[in-house]
Tab-separated table of C-alpha atoms and ligand atoms in Angstrom:
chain	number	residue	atom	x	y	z
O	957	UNK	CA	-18.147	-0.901	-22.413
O	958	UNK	CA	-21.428	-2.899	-21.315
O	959	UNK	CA	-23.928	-1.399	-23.315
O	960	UNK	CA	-27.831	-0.672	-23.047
O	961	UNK	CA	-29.480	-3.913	-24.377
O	962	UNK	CA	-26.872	-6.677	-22.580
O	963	UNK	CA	-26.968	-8.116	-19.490
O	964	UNK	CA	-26.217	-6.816	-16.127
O	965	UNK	CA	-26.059	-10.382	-13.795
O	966	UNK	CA	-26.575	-9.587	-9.740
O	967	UNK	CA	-25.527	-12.040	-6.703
O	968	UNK	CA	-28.590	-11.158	-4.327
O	969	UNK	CA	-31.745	-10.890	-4.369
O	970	UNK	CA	-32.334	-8.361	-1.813
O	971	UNK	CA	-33.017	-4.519	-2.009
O	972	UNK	CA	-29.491	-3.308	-2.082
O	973	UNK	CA	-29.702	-5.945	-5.714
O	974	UNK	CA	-33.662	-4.372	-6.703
O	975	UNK	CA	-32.355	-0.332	-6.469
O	976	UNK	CA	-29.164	-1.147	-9.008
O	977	UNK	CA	-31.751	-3.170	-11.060
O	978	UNK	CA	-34.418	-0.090	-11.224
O	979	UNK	CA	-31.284	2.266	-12.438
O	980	UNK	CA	-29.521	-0.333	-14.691
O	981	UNK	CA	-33.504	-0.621	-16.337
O	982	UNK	CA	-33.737	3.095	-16.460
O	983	UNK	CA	-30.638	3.006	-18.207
O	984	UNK	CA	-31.968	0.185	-20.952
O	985	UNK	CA	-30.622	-2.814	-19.760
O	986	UNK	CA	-31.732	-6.637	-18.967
O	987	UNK	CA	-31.219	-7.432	-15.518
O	988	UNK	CA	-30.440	-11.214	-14.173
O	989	UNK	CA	-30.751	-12.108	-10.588
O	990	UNK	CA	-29.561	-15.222	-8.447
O	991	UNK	CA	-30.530	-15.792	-5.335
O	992	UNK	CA	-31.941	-19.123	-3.233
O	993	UNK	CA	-35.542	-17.785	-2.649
O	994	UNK	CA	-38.324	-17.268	-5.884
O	995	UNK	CA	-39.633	-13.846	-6.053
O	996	UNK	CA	-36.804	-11.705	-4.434
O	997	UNK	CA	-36.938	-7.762	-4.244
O	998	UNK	CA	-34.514	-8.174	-7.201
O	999	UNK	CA	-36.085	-10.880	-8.979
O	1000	UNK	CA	-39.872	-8.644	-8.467
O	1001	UNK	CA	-37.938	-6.490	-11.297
O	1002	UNK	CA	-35.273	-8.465	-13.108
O	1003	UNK	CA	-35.493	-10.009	-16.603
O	1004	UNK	CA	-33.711	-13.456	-15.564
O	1005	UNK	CA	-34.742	-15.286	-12.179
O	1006	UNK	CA	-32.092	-17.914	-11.292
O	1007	UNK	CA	-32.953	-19.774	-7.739
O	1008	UNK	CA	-30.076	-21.257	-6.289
O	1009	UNK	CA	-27.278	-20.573	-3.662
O	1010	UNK	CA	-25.000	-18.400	-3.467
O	1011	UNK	CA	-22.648	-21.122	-3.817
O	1012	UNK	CA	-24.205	-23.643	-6.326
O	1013	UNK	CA	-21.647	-23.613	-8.972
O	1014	UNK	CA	-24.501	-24.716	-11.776
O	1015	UNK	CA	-26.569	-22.013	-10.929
O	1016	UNK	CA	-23.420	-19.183	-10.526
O	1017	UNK	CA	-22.198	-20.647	-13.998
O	1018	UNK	CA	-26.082	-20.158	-15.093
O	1019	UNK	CA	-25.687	-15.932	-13.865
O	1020	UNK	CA	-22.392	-16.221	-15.637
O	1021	UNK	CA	-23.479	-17.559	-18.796
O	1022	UNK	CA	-26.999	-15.459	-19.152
O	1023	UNK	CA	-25.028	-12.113	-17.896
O	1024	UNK	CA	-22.631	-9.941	-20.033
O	1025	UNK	CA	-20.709	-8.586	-16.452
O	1026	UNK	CA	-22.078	-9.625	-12.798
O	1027	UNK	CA	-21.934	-7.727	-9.936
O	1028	UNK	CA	-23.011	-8.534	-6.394
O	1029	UNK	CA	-25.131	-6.927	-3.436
O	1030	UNK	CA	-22.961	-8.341	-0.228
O	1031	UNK	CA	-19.473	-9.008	0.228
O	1032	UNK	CA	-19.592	-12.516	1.367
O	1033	UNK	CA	-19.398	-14.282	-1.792
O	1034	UNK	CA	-18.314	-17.582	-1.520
O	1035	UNK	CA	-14.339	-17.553	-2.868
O	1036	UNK	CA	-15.456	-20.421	-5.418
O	1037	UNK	CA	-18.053	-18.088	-6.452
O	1038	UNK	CA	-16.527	-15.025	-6.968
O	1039	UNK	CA	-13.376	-17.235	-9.103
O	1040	UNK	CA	-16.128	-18.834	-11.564
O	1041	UNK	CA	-16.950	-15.059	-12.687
O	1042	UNK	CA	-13.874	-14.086	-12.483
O	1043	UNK	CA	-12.431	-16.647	-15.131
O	1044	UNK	CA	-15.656	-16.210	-17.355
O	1045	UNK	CA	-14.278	-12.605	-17.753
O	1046	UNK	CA	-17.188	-11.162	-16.299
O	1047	UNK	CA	-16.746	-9.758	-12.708
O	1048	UNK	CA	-14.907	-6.196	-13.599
O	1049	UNK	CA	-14.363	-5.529	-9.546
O	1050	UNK	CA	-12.437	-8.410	-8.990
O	1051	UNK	CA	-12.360	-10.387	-5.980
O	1052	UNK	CA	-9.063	-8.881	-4.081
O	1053	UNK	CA	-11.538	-6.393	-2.516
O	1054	UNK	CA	-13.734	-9.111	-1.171
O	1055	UNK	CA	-11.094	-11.099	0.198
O	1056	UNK	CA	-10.684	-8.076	1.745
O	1057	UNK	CA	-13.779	-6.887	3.047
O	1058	UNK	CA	-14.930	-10.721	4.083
O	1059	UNK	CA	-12.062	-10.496	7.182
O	1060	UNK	CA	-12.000	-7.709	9.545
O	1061	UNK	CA	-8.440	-8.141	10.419
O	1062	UNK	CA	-7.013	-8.097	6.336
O	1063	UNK	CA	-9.742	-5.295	6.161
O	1064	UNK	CA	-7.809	-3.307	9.136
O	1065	UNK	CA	-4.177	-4.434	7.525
O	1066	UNK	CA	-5.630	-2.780	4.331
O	1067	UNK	CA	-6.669	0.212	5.385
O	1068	UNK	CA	-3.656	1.331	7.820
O	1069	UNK	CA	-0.912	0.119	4.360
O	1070	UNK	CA	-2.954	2.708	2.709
O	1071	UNK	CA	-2.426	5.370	5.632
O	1072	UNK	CA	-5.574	5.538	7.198
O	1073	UNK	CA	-6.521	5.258	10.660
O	1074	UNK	CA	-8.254	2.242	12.592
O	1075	UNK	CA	-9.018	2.001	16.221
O	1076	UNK	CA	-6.207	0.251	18.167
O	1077	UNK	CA	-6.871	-3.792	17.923
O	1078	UNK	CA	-5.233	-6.970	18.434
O	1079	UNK	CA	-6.232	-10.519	16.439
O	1080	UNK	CA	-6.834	-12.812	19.311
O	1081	UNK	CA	-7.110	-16.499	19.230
O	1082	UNK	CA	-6.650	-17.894	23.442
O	1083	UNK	CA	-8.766	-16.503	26.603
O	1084	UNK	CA	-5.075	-15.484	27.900
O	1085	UNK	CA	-4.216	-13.533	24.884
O	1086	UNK	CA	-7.903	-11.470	25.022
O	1087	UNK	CA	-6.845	-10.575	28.974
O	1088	UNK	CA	-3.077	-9.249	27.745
O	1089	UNK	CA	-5.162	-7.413	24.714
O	1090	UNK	CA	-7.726	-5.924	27.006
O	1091	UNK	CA	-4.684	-4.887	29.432
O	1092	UNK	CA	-2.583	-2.911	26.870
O	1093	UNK	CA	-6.565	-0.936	25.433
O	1094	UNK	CA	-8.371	-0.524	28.302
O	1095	UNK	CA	-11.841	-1.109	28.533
O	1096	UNK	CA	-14.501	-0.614	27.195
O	1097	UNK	CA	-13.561	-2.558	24.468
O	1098	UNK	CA	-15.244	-4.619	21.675
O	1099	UNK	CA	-14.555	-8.194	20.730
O	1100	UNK	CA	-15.506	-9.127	17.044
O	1101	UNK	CA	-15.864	-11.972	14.899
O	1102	UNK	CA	-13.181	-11.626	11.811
O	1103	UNK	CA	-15.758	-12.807	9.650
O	1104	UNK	CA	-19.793	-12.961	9.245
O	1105	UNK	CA	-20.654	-10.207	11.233
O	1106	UNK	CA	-23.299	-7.615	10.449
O	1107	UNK	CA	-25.702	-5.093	12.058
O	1108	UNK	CA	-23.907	-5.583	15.531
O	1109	UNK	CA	-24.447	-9.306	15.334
O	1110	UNK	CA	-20.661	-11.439	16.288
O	1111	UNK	CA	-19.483	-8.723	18.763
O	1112	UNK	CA	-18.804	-8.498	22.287
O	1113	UNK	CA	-18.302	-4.854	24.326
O	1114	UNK	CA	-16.185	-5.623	27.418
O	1115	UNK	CA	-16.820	-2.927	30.354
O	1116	UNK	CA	-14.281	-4.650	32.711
O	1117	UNK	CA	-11.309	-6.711	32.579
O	1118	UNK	CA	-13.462	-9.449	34.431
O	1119	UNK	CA	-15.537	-9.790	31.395
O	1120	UNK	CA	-12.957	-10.559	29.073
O	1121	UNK	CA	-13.240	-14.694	29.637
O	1122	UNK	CA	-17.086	-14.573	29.313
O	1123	UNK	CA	-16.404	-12.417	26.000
O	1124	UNK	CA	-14.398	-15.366	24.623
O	1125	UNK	CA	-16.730	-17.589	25.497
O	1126	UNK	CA	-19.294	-15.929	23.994
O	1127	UNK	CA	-17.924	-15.887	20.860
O	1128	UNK	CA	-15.340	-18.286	20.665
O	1129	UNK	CA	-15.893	-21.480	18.314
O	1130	UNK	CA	-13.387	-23.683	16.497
O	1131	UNK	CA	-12.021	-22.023	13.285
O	1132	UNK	CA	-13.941	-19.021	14.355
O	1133	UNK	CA	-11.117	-16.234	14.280
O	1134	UNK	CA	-11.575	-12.918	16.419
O	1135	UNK	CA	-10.389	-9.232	16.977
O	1136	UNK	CA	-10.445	-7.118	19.978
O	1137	UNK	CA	-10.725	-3.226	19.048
O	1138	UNK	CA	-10.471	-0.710	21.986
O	1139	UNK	CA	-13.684	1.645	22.225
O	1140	UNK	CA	-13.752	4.764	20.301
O	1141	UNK	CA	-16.315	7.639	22.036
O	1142	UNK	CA	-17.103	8.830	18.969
O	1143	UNK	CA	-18.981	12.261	18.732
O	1144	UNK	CA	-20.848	10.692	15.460
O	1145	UNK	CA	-20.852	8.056	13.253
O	1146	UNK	CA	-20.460	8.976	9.404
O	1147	UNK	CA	-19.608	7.264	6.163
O	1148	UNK	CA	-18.201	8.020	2.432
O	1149	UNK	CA	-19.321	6.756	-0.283
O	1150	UNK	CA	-17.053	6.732	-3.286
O	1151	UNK	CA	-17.052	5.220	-6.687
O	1152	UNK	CA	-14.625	4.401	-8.895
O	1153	UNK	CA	-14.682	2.773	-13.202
O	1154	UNK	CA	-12.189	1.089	-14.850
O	1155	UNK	CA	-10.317	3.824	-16.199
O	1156	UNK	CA	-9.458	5.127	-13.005
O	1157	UNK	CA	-12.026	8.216	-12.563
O	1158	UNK	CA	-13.101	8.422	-9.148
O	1159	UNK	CA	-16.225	10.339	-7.840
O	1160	UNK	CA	-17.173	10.942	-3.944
O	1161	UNK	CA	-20.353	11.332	-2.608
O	1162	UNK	CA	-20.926	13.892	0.170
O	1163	UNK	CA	-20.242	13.116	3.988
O	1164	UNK	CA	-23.264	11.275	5.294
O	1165	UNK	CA	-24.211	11.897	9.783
O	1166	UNK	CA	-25.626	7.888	11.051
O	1167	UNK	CA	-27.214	7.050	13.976
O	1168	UNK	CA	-27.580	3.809	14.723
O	1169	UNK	CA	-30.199	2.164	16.896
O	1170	UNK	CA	-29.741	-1.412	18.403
O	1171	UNK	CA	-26.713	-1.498	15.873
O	1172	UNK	CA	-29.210	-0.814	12.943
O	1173	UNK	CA	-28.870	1.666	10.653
O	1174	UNK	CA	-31.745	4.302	11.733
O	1175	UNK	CA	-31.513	7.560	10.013
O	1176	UNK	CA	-29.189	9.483	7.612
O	1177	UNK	CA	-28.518	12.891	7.775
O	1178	UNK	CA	-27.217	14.643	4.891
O	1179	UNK	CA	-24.943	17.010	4.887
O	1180	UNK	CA	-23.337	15.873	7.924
O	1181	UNK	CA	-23.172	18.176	11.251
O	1182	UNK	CA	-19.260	18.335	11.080
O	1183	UNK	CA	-16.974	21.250	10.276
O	1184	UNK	CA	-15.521	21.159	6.225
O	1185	UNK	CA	-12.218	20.838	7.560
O	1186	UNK	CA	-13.501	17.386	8.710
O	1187	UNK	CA	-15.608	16.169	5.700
O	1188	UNK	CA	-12.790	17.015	3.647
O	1189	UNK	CA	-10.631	14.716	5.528
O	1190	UNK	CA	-13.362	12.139	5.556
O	1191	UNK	CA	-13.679	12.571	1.594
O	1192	UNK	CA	-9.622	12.236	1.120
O	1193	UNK	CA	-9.144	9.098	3.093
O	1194	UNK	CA	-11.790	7.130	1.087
O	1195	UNK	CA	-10.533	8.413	-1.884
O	1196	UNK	CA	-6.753	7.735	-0.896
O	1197	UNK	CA	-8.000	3.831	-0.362
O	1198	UNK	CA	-9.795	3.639	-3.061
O	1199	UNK	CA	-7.092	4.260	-5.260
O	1200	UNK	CA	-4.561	2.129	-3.065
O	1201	UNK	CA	-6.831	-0.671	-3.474
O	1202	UNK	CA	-7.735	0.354	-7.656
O	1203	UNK	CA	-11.281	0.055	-6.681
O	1204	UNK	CA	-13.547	-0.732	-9.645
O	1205	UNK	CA	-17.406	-0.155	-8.020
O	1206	UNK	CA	-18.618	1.318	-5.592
O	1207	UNK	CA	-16.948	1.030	-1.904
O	1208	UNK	CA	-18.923	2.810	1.598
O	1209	UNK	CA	-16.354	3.409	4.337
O	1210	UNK	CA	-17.828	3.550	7.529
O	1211	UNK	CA	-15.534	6.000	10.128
O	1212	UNK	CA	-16.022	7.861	13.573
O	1213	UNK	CA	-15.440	11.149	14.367
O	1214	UNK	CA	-14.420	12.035	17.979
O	1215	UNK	CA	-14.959	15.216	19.675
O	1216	UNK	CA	-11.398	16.003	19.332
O	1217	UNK	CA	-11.740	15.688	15.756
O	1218	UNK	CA	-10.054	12.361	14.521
O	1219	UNK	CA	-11.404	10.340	12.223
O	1220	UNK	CA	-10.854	6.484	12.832
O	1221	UNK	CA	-12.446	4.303	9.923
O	1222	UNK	CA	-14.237	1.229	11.417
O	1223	UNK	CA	-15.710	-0.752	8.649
O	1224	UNK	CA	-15.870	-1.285	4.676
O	1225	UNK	CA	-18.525	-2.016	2.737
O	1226	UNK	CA	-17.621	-3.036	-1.683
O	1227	UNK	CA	-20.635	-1.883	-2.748
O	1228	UNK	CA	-23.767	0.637	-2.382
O	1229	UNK	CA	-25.201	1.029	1.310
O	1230	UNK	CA	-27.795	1.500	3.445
O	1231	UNK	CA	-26.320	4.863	4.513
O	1232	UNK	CA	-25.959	6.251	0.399
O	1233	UNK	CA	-29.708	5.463	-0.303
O	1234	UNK	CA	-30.193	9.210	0.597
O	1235	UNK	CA	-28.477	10.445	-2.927
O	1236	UNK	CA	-31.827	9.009	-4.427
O	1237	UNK	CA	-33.418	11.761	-3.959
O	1238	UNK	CA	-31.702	14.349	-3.502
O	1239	UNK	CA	-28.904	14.374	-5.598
O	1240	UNK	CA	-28.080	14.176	-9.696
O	1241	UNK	CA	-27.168	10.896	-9.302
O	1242	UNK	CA	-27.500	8.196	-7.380
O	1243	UNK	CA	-25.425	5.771	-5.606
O	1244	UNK	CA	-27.032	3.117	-7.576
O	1245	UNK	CA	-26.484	4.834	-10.973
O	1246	UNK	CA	-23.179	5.409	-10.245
O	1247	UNK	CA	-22.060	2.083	-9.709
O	1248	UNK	CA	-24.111	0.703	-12.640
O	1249	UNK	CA	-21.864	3.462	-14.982
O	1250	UNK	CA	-18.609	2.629	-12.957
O	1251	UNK	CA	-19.378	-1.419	-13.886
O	1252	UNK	CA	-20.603	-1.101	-17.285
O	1253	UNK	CA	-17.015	1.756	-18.205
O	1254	UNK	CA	-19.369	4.636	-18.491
O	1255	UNK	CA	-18.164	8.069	-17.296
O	1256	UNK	CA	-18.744	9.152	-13.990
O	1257	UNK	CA	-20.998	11.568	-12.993
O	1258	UNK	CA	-19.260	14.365	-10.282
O	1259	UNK	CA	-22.261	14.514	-7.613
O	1260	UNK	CA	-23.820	17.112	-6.343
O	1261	UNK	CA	-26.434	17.239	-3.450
O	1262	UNK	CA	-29.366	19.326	-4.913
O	1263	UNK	CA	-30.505	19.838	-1.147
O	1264	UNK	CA	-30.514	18.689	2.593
O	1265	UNK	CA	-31.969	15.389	3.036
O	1266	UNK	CA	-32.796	12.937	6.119
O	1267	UNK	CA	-33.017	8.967	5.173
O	1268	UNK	CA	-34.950	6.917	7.859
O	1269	UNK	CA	-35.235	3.420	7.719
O	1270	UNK	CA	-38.234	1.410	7.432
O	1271	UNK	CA	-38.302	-1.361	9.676
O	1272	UNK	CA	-40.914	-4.206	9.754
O	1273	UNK	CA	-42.285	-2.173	12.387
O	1274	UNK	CA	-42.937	1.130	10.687
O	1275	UNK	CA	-44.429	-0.201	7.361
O	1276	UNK	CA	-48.354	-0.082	8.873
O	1277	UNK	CA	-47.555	3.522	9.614
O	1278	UNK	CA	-45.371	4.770	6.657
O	1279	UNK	CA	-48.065	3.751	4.469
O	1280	UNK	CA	-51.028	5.722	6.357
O	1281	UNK	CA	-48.717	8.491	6.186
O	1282	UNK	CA	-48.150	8.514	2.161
O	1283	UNK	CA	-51.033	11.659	2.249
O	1284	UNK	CA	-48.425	13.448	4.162
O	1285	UNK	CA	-45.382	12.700	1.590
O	1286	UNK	CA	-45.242	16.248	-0.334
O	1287	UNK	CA	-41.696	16.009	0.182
O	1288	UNK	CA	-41.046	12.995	1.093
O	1289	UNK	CA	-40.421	10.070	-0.622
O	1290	UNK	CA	-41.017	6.398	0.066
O	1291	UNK	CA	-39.027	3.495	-1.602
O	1292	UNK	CA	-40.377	-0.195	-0.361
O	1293	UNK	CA	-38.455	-3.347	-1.267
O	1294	UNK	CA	-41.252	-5.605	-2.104
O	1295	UNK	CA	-40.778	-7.649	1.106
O	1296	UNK	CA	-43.796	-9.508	2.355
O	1297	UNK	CA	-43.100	-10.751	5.329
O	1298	UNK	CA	-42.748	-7.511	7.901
O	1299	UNK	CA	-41.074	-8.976	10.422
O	1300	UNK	CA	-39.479	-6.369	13.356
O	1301	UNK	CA	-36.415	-5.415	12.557
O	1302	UNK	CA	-36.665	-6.341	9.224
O	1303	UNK	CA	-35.667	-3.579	6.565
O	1304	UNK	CA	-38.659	-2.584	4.555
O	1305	UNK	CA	-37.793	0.471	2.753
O	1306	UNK	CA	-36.938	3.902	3.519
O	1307	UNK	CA	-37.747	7.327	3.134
O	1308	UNK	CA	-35.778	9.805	2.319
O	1309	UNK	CA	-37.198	13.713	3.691
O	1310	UNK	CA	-35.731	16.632	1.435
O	1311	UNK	CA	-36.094	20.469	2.772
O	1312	UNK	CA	-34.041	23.729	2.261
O	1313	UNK	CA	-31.744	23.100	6.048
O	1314	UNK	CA	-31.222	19.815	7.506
O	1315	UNK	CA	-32.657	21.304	10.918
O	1316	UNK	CA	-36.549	21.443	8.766
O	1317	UNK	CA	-35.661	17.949	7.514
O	1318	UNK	CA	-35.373	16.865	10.709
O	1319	UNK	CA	-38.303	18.944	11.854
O	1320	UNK	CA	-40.361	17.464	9.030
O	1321	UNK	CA	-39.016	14.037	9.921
O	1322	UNK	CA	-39.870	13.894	13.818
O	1323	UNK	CA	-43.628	15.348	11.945
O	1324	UNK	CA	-43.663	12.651	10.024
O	1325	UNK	CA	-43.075	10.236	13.221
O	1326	UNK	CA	-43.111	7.240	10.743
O	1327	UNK	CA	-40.954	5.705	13.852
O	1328	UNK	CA	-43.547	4.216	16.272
O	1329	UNK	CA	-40.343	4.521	19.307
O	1330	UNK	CA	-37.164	6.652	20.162
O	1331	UNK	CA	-37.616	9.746	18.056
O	1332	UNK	CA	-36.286	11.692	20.522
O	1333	UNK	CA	-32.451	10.089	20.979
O	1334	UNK	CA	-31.525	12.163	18.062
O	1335	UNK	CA	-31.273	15.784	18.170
Y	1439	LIG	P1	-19.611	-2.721	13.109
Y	1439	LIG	O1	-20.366	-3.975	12.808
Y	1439	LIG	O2	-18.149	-2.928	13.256
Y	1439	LIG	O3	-19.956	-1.612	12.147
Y	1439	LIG	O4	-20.139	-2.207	14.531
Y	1439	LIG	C1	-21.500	-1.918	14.764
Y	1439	LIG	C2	-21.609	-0.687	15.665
Y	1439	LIG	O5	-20.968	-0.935	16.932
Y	1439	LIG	C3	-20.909	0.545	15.089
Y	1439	LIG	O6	-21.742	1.232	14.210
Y	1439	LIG	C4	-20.604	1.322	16.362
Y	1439	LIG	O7	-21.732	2.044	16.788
Y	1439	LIG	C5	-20.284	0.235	17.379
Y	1439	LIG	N1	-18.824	-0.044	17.408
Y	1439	LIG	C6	-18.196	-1.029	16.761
Y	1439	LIG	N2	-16.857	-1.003	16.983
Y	1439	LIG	C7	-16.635	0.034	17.802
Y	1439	LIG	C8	-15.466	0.620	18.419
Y	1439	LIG	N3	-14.242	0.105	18.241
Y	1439	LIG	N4	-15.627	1.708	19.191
Y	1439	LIG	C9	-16.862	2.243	19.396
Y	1439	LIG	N5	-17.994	1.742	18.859
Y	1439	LIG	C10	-17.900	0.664	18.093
């Protein structure tokens, strides 16, 4: 066990790294932080400031060295990275689960050993064999980088077979391996987030409703508008991989869920998410917590959602506003990353809107109107 007092080490420097430093603190330990730019959102709160890359082997040695286990806030740590920490004994989740997670197509391989379901797809590496792939799905359907990609960024929808060249094109460079999907019309987007600790116990937290907007994580919605039947289903295939896989940390799996019911998963995430910062508020424990007690071998708590809650994102855009609104906050509650440069797009913060039914959360969050655009796309 890691106990109060030592050293929890983070790779990233970002707010995903500051939220599991403000729980690991609340819990009594020293946080250490490495990340290429002075003064990070983790670093604003962390005991230990290293600045260097990602993949500077001094300064990764440094985190190793200064920290009594490390844990990170993305999943593309460099592989020479992620082995240093492993052979200083200190990296308890391993780095099978990154390998993973870094390549969509091992991610997809993964996830269908352990039974679940992915959309249809096909790894593609010619212009000839994107035109057979796009034959066989159909169109729409959406061309992907295997690796790097985030928030929508490295992908490609095709509408018609005629597109499928320019597609390639597009994003098509040497080395750069790619992976056609075909288009799932979901109903909604929603994600799991589940935790396990080295002993094996294994906690879930409950079925969160996303809506994305321009492939950005807008709002949250907590509990999810599906039927139980469905949320139960959602629960037991991210449990089901999680203990194919012997998670250690925490692990968000991102799935859709069509009108006829199905449940396809579409992405993986090894560690807390945008879409779990709702439990912060609105549940005994949060998704931060939990991972800090699954990495340092401390029981798990069994979560349970204390009320209905809405998360919206606070881009660069909405910080001028969120903060006129803070008179307004009697239940609402703003978390801000420390970020000083507010650039659009950008995420800021977040704040999470609790109330008895998730219709008066979203009442109280279209009141709010913290968003200065698109409230309306989604009732
Ligand atoms: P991703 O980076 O894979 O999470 O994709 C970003 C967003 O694009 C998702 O949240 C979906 O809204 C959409 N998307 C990605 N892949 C598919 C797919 N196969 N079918 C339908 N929508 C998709």
């Amino acid at each position: 066990m890691i106990t109060p007092g030592q050293t929890i080490g983070i790779l990233g420097g970002g707010q995903l790294g500051r939220m599991m430093a403000l729980e690991s603190k609340a819990m009594g330990y020293q946080i250490a932080v490495l990340e290429p730019v002075a003064g990070s959102p983790t670093a604003q709160v962390a005991d230990i400031e290293i600045v260097g890359a990602y993949n500077d082997e001094e300064a990764v040695k440094q985190l190793a060295a200064v920290s009594d286990v490390v844990t990170f806030e993305f999943e593309n740590v460099d592989a020479n990275t992620a082995t240093i920490l492993q052979e200083a004994g200190k990296l308890p989740q391993g780095i099978t689960l990154l390998k993973t997670t870094q390549h969509r197509l091992r991610e997809k391989e993964a996830l269908e050993e352990a039974g679940l379901t992915v959309a249809p797809y096909k790894a593609i590496t010619s212009a000839d064999e994107l035109a057979a792939a796009i034959d066989v799905l159909g169109t729409p359907a959406v061309l992907k980088t295997c690796r790097g990609g985030y928030d929508g960024k490295g992908q490609y929808v095709i509408h018609s077979k005629e597109e499928s060249d320019q597609a390639f094109q597009e994003l098509y460079r040497e080395g750069v391996e790619l992976v056609v999907e075909g288009f799932v019309s979901f109903e909604k987007e929603i994600s799991v987030i589940v935790t396990r600790n080295l002993k094996g116990e294994l906690q879930t937290f409950p079925v969160a409703e996303n809506i994305h907007e321009d492939n950005i994580l807008k709002r949250t919605i907590v509990p999810a508008r599906i039927s139980v039947d469905a949320k139960k289903r959602a629960v037991q295939m991210a449990e089901a991989f999680a203990k194919s896989i012997e998670l250690v940390g925490t692990l968000a799996v991102e799935m859709f869920y069509t009108t006829s019911g199905e449940i396809y998963v579409n992405e993986l995430a090894p560690r807390p998410h945008n879409s779990g910062h709702y439990t912060m508020d609105s549940c005994n424990v949060s998704q931060f917590g939990q991972h800090v007690r699954a990495i340092c071998d401390w029981p798990l708590v069994k979560p349970k959602l204390y009320h209905p809650v809405i998360m919206d994102n606070i881009l660069g855009e909405h910080v001028e506003i969120a903060i006129k609104m803070i008179p307004e906050f009697t239940d609402a509650f703003l978390h801000l990353y420390g970020k000083s440069e507010a650039r659009p797009g950008r995420k800021m913060g977040h704040l999470n809107i609790t109330a008895p039914t998730v219709e008066e959360a979203l009442e109280r969050s279209l009141q709010l109107h913290i968003r200065t655009h698109t409230m309306e796309a989604t009732q």
